[in-house]
Structure formats: C-alpha cells, structure tokens
Coordinates of C-alpha atoms in Angstrom, one line a residue:
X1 CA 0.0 0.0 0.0
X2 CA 1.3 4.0 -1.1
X3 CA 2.1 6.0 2.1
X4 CA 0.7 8.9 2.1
X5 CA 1.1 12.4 3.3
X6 CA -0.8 11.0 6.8
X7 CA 1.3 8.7 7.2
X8 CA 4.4 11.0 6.8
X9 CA 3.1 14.7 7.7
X10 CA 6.4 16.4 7.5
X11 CA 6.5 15.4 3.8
X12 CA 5.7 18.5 2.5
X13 CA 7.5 20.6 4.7
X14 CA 10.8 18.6 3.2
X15 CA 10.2 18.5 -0.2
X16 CA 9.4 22.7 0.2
X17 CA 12.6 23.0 1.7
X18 CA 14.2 20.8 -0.9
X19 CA 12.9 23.2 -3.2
X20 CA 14.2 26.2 -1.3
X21 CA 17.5 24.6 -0.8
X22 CA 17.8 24.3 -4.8
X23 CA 16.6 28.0 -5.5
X24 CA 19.4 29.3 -3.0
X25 CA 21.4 28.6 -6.0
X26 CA 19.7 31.3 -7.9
X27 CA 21.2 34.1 -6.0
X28 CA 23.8 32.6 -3.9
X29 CA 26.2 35.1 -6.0
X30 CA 24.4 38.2 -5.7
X31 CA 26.2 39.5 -3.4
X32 CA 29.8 39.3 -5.0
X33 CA 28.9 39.0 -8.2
X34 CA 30.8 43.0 -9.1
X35 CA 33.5 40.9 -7.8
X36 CA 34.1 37.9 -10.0
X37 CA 35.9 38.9 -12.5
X38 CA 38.8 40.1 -9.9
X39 CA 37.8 36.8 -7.4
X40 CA 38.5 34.6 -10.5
X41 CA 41.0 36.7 -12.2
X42 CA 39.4 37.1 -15.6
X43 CA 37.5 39.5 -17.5
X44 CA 34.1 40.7 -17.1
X45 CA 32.7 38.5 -20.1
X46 CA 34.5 35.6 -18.9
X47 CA 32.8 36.1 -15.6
X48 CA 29.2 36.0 -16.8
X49 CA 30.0 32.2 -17.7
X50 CA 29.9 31.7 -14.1
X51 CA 26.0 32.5 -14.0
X52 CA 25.3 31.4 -17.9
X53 CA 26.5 27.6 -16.8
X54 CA 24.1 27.2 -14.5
X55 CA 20.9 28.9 -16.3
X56 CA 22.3 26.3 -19.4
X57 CA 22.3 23.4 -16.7
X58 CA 19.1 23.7 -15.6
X59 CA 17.5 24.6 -18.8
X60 CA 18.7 20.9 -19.9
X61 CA 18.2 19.0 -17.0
X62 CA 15.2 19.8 -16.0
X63 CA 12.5 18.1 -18.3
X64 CA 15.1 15.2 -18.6
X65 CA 15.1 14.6 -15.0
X66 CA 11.6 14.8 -14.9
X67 CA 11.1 12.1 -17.6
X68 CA 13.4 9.8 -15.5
X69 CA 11.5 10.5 -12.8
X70 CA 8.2 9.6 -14.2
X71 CA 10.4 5.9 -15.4
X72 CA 12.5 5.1 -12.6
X73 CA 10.9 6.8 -9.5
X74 CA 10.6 10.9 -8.7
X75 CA 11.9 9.7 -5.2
X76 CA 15.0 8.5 -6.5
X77 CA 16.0 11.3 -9.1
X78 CA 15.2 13.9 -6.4
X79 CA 17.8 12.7 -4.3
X80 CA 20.2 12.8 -7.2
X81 CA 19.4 16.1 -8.1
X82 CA 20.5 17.1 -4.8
X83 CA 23.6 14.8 -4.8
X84 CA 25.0 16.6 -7.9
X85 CA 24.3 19.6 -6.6
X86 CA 26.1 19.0 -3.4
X87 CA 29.2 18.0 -5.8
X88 CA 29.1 20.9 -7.5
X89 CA 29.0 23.1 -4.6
X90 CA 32.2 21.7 -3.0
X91 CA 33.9 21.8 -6.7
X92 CA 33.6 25.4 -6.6
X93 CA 34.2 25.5 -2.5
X94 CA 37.7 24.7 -3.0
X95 CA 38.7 26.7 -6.3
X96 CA 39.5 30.2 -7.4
X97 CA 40.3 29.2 -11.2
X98 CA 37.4 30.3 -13.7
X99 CA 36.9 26.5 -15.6
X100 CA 36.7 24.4 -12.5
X101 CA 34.2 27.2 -11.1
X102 CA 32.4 26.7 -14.6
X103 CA 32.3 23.0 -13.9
X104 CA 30.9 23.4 -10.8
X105 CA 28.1 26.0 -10.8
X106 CA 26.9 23.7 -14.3
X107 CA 26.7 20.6 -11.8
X108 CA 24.6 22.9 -9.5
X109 CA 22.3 24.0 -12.3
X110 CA 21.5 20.3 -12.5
X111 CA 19.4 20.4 -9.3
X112 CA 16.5 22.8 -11.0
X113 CA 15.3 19.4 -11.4
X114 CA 14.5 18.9 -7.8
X115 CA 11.1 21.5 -7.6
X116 CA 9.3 19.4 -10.2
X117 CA 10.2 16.2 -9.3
X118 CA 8.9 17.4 -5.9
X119 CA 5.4 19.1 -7.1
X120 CA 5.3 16.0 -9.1
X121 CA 5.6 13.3 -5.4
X122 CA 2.9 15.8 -3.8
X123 CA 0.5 14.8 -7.1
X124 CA 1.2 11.4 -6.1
X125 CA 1.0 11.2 -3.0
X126 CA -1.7 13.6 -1.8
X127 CA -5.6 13.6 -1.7
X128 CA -7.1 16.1 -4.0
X129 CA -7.8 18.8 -1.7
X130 CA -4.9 19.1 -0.2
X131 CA -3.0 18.9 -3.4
X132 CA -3.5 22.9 -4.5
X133 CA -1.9 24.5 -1.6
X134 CA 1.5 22.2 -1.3
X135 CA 1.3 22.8 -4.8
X136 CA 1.5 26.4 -4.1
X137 CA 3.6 26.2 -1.6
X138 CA 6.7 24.5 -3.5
X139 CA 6.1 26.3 -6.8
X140 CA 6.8 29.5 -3.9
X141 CA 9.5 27.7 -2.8
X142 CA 12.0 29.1 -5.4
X143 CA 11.0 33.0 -4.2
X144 CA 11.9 31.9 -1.0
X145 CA 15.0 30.8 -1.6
X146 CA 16.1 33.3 -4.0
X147 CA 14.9 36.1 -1.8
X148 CA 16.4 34.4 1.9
X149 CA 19.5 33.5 -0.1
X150 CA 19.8 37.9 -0.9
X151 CA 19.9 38.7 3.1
X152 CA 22.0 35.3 4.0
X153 CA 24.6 35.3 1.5
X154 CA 25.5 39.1 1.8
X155 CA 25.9 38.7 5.3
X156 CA 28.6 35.7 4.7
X157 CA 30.5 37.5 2.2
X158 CA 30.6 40.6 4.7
X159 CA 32.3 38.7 7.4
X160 CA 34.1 35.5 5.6
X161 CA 35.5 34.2 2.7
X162 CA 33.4 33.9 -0.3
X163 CA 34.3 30.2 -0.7
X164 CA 32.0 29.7 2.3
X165 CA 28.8 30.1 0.2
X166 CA 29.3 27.1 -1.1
X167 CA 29.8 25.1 2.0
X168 CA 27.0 26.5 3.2
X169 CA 25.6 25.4 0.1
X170 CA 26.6 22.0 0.7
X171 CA 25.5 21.5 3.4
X172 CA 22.3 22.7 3.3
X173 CA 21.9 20.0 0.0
X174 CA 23.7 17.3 2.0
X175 CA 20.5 18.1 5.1
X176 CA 17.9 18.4 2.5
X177 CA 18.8 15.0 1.4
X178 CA 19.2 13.2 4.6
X179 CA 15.5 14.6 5.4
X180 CA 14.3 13.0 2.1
X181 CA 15.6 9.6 2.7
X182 CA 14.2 9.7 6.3
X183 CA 10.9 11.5 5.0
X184 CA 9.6 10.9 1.8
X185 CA 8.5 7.6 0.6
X186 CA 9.0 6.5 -3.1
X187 CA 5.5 6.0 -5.2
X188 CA 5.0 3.3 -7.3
X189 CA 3.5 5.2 -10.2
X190 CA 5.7 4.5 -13.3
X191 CA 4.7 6.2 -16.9
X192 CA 4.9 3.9 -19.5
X193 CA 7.2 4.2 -22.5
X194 CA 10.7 4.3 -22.9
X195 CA 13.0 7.6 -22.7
X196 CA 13.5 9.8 -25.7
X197 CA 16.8 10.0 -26.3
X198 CA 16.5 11.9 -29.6
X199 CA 13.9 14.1 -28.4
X200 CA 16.0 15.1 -25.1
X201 CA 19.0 15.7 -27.1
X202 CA 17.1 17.6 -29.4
X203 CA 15.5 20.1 -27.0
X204 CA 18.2 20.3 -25.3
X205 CA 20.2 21.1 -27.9
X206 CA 17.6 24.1 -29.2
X207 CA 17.3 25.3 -25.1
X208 CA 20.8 25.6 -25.4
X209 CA 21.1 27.5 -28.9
X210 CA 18.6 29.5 -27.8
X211 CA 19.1 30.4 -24.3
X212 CA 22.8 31.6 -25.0
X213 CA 22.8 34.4 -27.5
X214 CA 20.0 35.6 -25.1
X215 CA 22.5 35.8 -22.0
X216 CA 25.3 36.8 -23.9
X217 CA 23.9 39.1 -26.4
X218 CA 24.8 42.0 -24.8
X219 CA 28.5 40.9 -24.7
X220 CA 28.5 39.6 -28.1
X221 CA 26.0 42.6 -29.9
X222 CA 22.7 42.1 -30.8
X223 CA 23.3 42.4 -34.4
X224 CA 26.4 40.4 -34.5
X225 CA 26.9 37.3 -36.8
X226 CA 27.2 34.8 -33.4
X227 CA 24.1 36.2 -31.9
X228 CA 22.1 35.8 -34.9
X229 CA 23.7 32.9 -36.3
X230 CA 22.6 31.3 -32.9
X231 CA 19.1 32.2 -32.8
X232 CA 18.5 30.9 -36.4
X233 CA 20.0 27.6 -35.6
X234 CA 18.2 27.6 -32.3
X235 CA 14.9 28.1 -34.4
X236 CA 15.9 25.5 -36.6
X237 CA 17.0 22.7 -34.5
X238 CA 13.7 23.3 -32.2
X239 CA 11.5 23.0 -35.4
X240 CA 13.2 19.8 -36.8
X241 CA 12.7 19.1 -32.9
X242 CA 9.0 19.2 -33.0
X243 CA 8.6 17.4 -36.2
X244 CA 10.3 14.6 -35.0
X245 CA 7.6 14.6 -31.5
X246 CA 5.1 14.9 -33.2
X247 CA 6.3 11.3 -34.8
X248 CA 7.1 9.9 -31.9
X249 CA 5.4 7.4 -29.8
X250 CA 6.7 8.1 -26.4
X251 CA 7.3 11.8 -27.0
X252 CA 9.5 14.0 -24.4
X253 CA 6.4 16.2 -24.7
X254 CA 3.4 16.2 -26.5
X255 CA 3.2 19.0 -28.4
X256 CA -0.4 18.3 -29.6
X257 CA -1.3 19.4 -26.2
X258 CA -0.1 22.1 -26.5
X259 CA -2.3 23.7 -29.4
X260 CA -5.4 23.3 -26.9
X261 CA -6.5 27.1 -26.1
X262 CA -6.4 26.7 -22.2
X263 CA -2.8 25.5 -22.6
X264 CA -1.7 27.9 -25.3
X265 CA -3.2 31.0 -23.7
X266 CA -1.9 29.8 -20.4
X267 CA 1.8 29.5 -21.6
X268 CA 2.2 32.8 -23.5
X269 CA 0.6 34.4 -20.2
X270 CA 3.7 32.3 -18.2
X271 CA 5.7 34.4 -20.4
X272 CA 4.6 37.7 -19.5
X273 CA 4.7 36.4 -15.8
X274 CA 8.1 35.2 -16.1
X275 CA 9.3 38.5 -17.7
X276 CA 7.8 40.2 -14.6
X277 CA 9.1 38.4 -12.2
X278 CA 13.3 39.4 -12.3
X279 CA 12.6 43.0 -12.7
X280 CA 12.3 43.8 -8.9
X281 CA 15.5 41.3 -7.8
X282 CA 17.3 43.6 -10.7
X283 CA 16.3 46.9 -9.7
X284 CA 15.8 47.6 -6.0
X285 CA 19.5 45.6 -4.9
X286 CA 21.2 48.1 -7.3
X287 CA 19.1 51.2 -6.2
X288 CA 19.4 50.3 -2.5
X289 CA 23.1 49.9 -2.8
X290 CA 23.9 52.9 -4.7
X291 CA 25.5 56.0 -2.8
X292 CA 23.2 58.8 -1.9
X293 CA 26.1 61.0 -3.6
X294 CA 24.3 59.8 -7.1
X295 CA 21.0 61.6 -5.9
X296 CA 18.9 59.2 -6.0
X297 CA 20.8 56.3 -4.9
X298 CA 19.6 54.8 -0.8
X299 CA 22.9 53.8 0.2
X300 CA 22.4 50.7 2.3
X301 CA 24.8 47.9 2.8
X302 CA 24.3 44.2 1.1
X303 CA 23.0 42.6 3.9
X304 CA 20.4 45.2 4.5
X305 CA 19.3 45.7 0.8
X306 CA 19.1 42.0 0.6
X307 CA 16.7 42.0 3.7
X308 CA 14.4 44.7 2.6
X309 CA 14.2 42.4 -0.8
X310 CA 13.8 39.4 1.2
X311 CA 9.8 40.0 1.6
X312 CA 9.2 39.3 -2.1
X313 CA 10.0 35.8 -1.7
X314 CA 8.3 35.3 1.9
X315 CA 5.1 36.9 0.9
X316 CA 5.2 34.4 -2.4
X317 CA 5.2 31.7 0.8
X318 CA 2.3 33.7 2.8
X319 CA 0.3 33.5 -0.5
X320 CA 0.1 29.7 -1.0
X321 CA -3.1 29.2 1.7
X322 CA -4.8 32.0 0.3
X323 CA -4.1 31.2 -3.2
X324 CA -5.2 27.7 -2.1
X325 CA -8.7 29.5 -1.0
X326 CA -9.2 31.8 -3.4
X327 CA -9.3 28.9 -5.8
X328 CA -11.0 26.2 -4.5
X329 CA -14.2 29.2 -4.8
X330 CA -13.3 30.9 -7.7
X331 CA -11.1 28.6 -9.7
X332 CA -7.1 29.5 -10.7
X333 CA -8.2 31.4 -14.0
X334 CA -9.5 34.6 -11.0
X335 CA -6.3 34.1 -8.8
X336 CA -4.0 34.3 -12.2
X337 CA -6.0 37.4 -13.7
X338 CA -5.8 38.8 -9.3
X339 CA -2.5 37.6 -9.1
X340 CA -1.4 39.9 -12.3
X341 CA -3.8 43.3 -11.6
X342 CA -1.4 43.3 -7.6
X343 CA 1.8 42.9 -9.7
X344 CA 0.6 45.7 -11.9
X345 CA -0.2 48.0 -9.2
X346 CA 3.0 46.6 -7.3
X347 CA 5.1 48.0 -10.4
X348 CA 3.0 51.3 -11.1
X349 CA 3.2 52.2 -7.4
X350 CA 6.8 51.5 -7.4
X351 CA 7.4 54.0 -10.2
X352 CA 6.8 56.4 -7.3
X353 CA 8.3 54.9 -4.4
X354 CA 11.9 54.9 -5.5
X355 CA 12.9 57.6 -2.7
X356 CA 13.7 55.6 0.6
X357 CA 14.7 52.3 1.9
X358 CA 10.8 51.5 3.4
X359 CA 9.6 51.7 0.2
X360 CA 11.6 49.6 -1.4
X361 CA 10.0 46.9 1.4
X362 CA 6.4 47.5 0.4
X363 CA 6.8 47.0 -3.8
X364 CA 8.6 44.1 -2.3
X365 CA 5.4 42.6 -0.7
X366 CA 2.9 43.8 -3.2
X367 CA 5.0 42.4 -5.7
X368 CA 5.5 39.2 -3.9
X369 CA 1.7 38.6 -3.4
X370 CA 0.7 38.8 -6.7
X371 CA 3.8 36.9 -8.5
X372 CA 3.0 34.4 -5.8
X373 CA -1.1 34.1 -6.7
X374 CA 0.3 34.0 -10.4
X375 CA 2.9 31.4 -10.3
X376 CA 0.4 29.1 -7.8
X377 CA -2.2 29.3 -10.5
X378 CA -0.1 28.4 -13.7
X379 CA 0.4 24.6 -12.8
X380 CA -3.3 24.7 -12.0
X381 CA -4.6 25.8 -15.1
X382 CA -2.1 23.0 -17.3
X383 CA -3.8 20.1 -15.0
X384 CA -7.0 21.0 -15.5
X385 CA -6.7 21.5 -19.0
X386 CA -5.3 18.3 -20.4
X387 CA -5.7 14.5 -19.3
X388 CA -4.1 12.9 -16.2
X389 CA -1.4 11.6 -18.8
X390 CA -0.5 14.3 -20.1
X391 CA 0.0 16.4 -17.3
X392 CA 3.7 16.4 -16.8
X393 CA 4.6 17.3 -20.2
X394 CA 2.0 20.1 -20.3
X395 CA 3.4 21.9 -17.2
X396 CA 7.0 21.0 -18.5
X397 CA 6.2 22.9 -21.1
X398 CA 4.7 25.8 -19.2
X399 CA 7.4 26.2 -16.6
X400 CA 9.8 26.3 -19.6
X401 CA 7.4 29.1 -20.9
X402 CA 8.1 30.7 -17.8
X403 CA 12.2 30.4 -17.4
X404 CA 12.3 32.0 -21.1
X405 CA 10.4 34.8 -20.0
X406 CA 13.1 35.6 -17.2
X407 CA 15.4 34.9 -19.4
X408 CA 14.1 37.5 -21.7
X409 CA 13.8 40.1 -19.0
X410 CA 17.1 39.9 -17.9
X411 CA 18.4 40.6 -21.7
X412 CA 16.1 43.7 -22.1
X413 CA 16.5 44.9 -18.7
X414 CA 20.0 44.9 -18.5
X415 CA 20.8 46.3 -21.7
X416 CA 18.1 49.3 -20.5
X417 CA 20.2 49.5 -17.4
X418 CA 23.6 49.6 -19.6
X419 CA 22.1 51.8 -22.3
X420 CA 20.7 54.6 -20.0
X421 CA 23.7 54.3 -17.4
X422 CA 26.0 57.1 -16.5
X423 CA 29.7 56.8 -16.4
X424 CA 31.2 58.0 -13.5
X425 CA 35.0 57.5 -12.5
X426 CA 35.6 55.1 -15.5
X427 CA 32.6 52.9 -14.1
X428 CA 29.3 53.0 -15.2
X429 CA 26.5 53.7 -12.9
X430 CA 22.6 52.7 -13.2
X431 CA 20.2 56.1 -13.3
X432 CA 16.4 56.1 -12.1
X433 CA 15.9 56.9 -15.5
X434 CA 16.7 53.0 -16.3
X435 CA 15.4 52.1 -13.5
X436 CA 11.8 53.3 -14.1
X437 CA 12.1 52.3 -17.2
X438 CA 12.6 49.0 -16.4
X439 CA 9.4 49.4 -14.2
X440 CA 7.2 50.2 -17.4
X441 CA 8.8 47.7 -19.3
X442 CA 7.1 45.1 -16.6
X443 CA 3.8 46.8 -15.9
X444 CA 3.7 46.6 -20.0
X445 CA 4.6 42.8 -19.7
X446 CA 1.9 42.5 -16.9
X447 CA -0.7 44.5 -19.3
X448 CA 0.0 41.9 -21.8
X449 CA -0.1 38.6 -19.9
X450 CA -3.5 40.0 -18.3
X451 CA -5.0 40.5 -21.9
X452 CA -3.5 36.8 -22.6
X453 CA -5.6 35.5 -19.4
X454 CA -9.1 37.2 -20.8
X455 CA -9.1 34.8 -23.0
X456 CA -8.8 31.7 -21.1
X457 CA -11.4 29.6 -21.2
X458 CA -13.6 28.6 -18.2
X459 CA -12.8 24.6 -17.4
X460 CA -15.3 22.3 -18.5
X461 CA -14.4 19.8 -15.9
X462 CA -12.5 19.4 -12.6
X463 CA -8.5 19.3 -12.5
X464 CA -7.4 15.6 -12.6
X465 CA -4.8 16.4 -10.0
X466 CA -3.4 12.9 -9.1
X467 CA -0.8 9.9 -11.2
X468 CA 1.2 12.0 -13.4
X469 CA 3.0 10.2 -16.8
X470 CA 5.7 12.9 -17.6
X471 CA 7.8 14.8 -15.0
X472 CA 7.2 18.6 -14.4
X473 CA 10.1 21.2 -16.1
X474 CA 10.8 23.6 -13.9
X475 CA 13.5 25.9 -14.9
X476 CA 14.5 28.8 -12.4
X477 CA 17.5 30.8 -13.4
X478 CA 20.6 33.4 -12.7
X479 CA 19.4 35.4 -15.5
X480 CA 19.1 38.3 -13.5
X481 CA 22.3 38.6 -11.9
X482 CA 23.6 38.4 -15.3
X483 CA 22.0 41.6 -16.5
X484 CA 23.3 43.2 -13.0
X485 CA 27.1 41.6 -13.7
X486 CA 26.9 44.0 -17.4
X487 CA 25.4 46.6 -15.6
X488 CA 28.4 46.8 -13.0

C-alpha cells in the first residue's frame, strides 16, 4: 500500500525545503557578483559564464530529469538532483580558477530538477484537496530561496570568505537530502514508455542555442553574426525538434497538447509572468546599494538591501493558503487574472516609491503577493486543462514558458540598465531613468499577460490532480544577476 502524506506529515514541509535549498542557487552570488571577474582573475565577459553555466544546466536537466523520474521513481532522481548539486557546490568551494568554477556552478544547475520532481511526489502522494496549496507552496518555494538567499549570502560575504557560500551550500543539499531519505516515501506510479533519447538531445540542444545568445547578447552585440547565427540555428534545430515529437510514440512532450486554447493561452501568459518576475530582484539591490552622492541612490549595505528584498520571496510563501482558498471558490483562471492586476499595481506604485529604503520593502510585498497568486495558478490551469497523462509534459512545457520569459527580461533589462547608465569614474552607474524604465517595461509585460488570461477559457471539468505520466520542467535561473554583472 502508497504511504501517504498522513502517514508522513512532514512530507511537505521537506520537499518545500528541498525546493528552497535548490533556489538558493539562484542568488547565492548576488552578493559578489561586481567581484568575479577580480575573485576569478578574468574579464568581465568571462565572468558571466559563471552565472550562464548554471541557467544552461538547468534549462537541460530539467525536463530530462523529470522524464526519469516519471520511469525510474521521482523519489530517487530527487535525491540525485540534490547529490549533484552538493558535488558541484564543493567543486567550486575549493577553487578560485574560472573552468573548475564553470564545472561546478553547471553541476549545480542540474538540481533545478528537484522542484518538479517534488510538485510531481505531492501529485502522487496527496488527496485532491490538499493537493492545491502544497502545490502552491513548492512552486513559492523558489521566491523563497532566491529572496532568503539575498539577506544570507551578503551577510557571509561581509564577514568571511566567499568560498564559504558554497559550503553552506553544501550542506544545506547534504541536510535536505538526509530529510528526504528519512521523510519521503518513493511511489509506485511508473509512466509507461521508454526515454527519448533523440527528443531530449534535441531540445536540449535548441534550449541551449537559444538560451545563450539571449544571456550573452549584450556581450557579443545584438546584431552580431554569433548572436544571430545562434538564434537561427536555435529556431531550426527546435523545429526539426518538433517534427520529429510529433512522430514519436513516447514523445518527451506532446506538443499536440499544447495547441489546446487553455494551454496555449496559459503559456504565453507564463511568459509575460516570467518577464515580470526578475525585474524587482534587478532593480531595488542596485538602487538600494547605490550611494546617496548619485542623488537618488539609498545607500544601504548588502546585507540590509538583501533583507528589505527578502519579503518578495516570503510573501510568495504567505500567498500559497490564500491562493489555495481563493481557488477552490473561484477557480485558478481569477487568482492568475488577481494575481497579475497586484503585480501591476506593485510596479505602477513603485514608479513612485523609488525615494527611501521602506519603500523599497512594500513594492517588495505587493509584488511578492501577486507573482505568488500567479505562479500558484499556472500549474493549475495545465492540470486542469489536459488529461491525467499528459500532465507532466503540459506543465514541462509551461514552466519552460516561464524560465524564457526571465530569461528575456534579464536581456532587455540589462541592456536598458547599460544603455541609460552614467559613467562616473571610469565605471558606469545605473540612473532612475533606467530604473523606471525597467518598471514600465514590466507593468507593460503584466498588461500583456492580463490581456492573454481574458481569454482563457472557463474549465469544463474538474482538475485531474493525481498519477502524473511525464515529469514537471521547472527551470529557475541566474538570469538576472547576469543583466546586474553588465550593468556593473
């Protein structure tokens, strides 16, 4: 007989922090990352690699790992995701050269796996209505890290060695795997089918030649013949890609599904959602961490900024019992249109509350409530929108939606940031006019998405929220310390 979550009540609570422990990754190098290129004695471009390897990692690994999951037990590739992370922290614990750190933050990139495979247990394992809100709670789970992460690692950096983030990284993988094996039960649900090889290779191999002229575009030049080669090989490999799924028998992901309107409508909004998202963890550390001598800049320390930022990830926590409510009465197509309107009045208020540190803390909890009512609804609407076998692929495909939207908001955002900067000294320094910029560019995002939800249409039948066939993608990414590495 399964165990379930009554058996094991701390279940959730572990596979959350799992989740939290992989998204600590995300800005674990926020707080030096002005620093890398003298910390790893190379050049500014060379530096970005750093962050790019791990955004590249995860892109790949994620729907991969999720397909092994669904054949060989979620259970068991969770705990490896969190192995290979733990190896890749302590490669870059112990080194100072650039390649070996490369090596290292790509093995870490490899745990983005761990969220899905997690959300993907909870399907198994819980009761229907107590499915939505852990849901919820581990899709939150990456704010949460990202934003305690901010606070955490600026404080280490202050006082220590910057070799001791990744112990500390370590560690906390090494605990969040001990509590799994003590915790969480394996399930015995099994999708049928063998893996696609060709198909993985294939998508990874577009996620790759797409993702990379987008992070490194503004090193390499927009117009230049490597970023454009890039995106046209990108857009052919992915095509050639989906012909071939659309052949196969035991696709990576069923791309028929995706033509359904819930599911289209629901991924291009993901897209607006994602591009929303990194805006606030781009803007307010540099604007908090500028000196007032600039005018406009607040002048606070790391660990301070980081704090005052910290709330958009903890209220993206607060938000997963009420999103959990609001739901079960009004279904997750209201909570993603509610969701987006408090994001859109989080950005448009904060085009005015750019003079002092406090405010700074309030855009970071209106913004946090309503990218966390957003980002609790999208794996909602994919389940109830296709069958129960078809479910993992679906909100592979959505969360993938989601990481390119990031993705695409750090490239726009920090070539804004670059373009309207002002050089002072020799070094160039952000201005509010980027900064509200970057503001509109988001609420304009929001706009969008919110015009994408109208037109969702209402469920015709219940969520089939338990047995999965295909593991969840989710990809989370250092995108946005990238655009703040060029903007440095």
């Amino acid at each position: 007989m399964t165990r379930t979550t009554n058996d094991r009540p701390a279940v959730v609570p572990v596979l959350a922090f799992a989740g939290i422990v992989v998204a600590v990754m995300q800005t674990l190098l926020v707080p030096v990352i002005k620093d890398l290129p003298q910390l790893l004695d190379t050049s500014p471009a060379d530096a970005t690699w750093v962050l790019t390897s791990t955004l590249l990692s995860g892109a790949v690994a994620t729907p991969i790992m999720g397909r092994l999951g669904d054949l060989y037990g979620k259970r068991r590739m969770l705990i490896l995701s969190l192995a290979v992370m733990v190896a890749g922290a302590l490669v870059s614990a112990v080194t100072s050269a650039l390649v070996p750190m490369i090596v290292g933050r790509t093995l870490q990139g490899f745990a983005m796996g761990a969220i899905p495979l997690g959300i993907g247990l909870m399907r198994d394992m819980l009761p229907r209505e107590k499915l939505g809100s852990a849901m919820a709670l581990m899709s939150s789970s990456i704010g949460v890290g990202g934003g305690l992460a901010l606070p955490g690692a600026a404080l280490i950096a202050q006082h220590t060695d910057w070799h001791a983030l990744f112990y500390g990284a370590a560690g906390l993988g090494a605990l969040a795997i001990a509590l799994t094996l003590l915790v969480v039960p394996e399930t015995p649900m099994r999708a049928r089918g063998s893996f696609d090889l060709p198909g993985a290779l294939g998508l990874s191999t577009g996620l790759v030649l797409f993702l990379l002229p987008i992070t490194k575009g503004s090193d390499w030049g927009w117009s230049s013949a490597t970023t454009l080669g890039l995106f046209a090989a990108s857009a052919a490999v992915l095509l050639l890609w989906g012909a071939y799924e659309l052949r196969a028998k035991a696709p990576l992901v069923d791309l028929r599904t995706t033509a359904r309107p819930a599911v289209l409508f629901t991924n291009l909004a993901s897209i607006m959602v994602g591009v929303s998202f990194y805006v606030v963890s781009l803007v307010l550390p540099q604007l908090l961490q500028l000196p007032t001598s600039t005018g406009y800049g607040l002048g606070q320390s790391m660990v301070v900024a980081g704090l005052l930022v910290a709330p958009l990830g903890l209220t993206m926590m607060v938000t997963a019992p009420v999103y959990a409510r609001l739901s079960a009465r009004h279904g997750p197509k209201f909570t993603l249109i509610l969701g987006l309107l408090i994001i859109a009045v989080g950005y448009g208020a904060g085009l005015g509350l750019m003079s002092a540190a406090w405010q700074s803390l309030v855009i970071s909890v209106l913004l946090g409530a309503g990218i966390g009512l957003a980002y609790s609804s999208l794996p909602a609407l994919i389940v109830g929108a296709v069958p129960a076998s078809e479910t993992g692929a679906a909100n592979g495909l959505n969360t993938l939606m989601r990481s390119i939207g990031t993705s695409v908001s750090s490239a726009v955002i920090g070539m804004v940031l670059a373009n309207t900067a002002d050089t002072v000294n020799g070094v160039a320094v952000p201005t509010m006019h980027g900064f509200r910029v970057s503001f509109l560019i988001a609420t304009a995002a929001v706009a969008v998405g919110l015009a994408l939800a109208l037109f969702l249409p209402k469920p015709d039948r219940a969520p089939r929220l338990r047995a999965s066939s295909d593991g969840e993608a989710a990809v989370t990414e250092e995108s946005g310390a990238l655009a703040e590495l060029r903007t440095r």
